Coordinates of C-alpha atoms in Angstrom, one line a residue:
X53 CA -32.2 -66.7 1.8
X54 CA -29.9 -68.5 -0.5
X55 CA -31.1 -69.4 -4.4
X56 CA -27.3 -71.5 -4.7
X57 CA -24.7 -72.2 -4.3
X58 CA -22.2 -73.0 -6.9
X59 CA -18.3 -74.6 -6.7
X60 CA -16.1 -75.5 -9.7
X61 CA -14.5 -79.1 -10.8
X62 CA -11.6 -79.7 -12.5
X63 CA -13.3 -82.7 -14.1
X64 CA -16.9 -82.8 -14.2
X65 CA -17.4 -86.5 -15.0
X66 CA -15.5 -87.2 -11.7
X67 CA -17.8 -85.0 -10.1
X68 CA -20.9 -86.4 -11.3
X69 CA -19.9 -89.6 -10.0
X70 CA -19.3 -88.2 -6.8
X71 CA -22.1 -85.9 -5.9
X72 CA -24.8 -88.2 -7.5
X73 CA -23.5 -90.3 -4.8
X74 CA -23.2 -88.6 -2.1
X75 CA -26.0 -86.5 -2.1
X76 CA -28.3 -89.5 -2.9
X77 CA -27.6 -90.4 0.4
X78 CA -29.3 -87.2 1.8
X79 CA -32.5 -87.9 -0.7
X80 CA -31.5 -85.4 -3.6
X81 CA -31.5 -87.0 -7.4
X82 CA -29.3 -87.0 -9.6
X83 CA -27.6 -83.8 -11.4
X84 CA -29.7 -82.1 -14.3
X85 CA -26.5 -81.5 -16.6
X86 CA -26.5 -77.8 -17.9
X87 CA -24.5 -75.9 -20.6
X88 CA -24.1 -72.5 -20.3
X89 CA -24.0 -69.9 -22.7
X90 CA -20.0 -69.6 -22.7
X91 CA -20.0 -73.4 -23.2
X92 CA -19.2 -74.7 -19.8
X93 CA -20.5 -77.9 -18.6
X94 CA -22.2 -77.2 -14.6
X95 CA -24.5 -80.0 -12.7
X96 CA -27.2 -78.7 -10.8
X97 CA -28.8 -80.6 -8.2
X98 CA -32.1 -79.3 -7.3
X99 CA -33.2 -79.3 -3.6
X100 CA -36.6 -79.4 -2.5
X101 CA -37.0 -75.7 -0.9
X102 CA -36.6 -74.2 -4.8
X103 CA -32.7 -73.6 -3.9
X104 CA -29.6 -76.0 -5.7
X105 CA -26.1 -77.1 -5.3
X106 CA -24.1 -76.3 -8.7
X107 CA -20.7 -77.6 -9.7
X108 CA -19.2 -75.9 -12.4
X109 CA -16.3 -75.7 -14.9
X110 CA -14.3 -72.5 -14.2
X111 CA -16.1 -70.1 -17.1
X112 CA -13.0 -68.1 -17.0
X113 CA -11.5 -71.7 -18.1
X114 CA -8.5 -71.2 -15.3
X115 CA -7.9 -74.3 -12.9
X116 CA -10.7 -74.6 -10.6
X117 CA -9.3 -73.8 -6.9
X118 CA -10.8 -73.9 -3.4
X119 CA -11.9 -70.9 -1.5
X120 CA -9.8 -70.9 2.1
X121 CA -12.6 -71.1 5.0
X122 CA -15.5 -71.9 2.5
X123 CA -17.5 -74.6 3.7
X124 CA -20.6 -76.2 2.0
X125 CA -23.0 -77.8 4.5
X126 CA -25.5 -80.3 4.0
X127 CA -28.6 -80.7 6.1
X128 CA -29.5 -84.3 7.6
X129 CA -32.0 -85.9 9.0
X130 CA -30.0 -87.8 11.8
X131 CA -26.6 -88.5 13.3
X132 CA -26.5 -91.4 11.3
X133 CA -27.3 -89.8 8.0
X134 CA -24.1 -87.7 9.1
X135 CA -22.2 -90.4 9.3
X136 CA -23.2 -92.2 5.8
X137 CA -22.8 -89.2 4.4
X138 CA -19.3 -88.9 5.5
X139 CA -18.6 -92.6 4.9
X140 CA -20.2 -92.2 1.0
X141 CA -17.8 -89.6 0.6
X142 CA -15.0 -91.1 1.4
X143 CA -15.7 -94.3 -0.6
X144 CA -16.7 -92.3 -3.5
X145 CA -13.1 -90.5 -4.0
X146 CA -13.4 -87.6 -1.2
X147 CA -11.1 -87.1 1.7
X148 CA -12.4 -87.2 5.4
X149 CA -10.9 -83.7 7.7
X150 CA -10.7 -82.2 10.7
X151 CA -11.9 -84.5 13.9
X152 CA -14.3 -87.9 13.2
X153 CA -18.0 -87.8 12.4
X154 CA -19.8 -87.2 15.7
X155 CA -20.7 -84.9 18.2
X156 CA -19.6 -81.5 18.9
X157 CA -20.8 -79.1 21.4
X158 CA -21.3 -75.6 21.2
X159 CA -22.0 -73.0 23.1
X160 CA -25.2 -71.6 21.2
X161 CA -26.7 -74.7 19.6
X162 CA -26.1 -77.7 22.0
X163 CA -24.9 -80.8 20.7
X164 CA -24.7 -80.7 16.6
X165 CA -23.9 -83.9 14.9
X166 CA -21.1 -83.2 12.0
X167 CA -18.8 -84.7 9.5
X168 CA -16.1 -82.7 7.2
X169 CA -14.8 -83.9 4.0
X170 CA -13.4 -82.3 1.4
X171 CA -14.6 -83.6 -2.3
X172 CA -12.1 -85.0 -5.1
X173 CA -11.5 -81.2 -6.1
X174 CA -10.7 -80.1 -2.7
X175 CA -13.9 -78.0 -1.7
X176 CA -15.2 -78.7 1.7
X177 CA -18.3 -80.2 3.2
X178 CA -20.0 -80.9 5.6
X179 CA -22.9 -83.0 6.7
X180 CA -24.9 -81.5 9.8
X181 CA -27.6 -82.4 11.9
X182 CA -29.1 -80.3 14.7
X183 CA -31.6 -82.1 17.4
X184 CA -34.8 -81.5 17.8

């Protein structure tokens, strides 16, 4: 259903360094580095289902902000993908939130691995796993 999904960075080289990392843990290569026609520099990661994660500069060239109660989730493969995702994160400049990596239950899914984090701009993320 989704073809992206796009936030914006107040430094894309910071960035980079980030998301190369942290989304190498989940199997996904590096960022193809785009310019788009207004001149604005946006990494696009490319996922394997045709769809991609896109970090921009702010085309309107204003300070890239957060959206309040946006979330960006991440599939992975097991609970302890969830937690080196988390981890890499952290190490790589992002700040862990909300409770510690690990279980939560839920009424309508069971038990669902996460971790939150927000990345060195401030946009959230999570890492997920559901059982099998």
């Amino acid at each position: 259903m989704l073809f992206h999904t796009m936030v914006g960075s107040n430094d894309i080289d910071r960035s980079k360094r980030f998301y190369d990392t942290v989304l190498g843990t989940l199997g996904v290569g590096e960022a193809t580095l785009n310019v788009a026609d207004s001149g604005h520099t946006r990494l696009i990661y490319s996922g394997q289902d045709g769809t991609a994660f896109i970090v921009t500069q702010p085309i309107n060239d204003e300070p890239a902000t957060v959206a309040n109660g946006g979330t960006v989730a991440f599939q992975c493969n097991s609970p302890e993908q969830v937690k080196q995702f988390h981890d890499v994160a952290v190490a790589s400049g992002g700040t862990s939130i909300e409770a510690p990596p690990g279980p939560r239950e839920t009424a309508s899914m069971g038990t669902i691995e996460l971790a939150y984090v927000r990345d060195p701009d401030g946009n959230k993320l999570c890492g997920i796993h559901f059982p099998k």
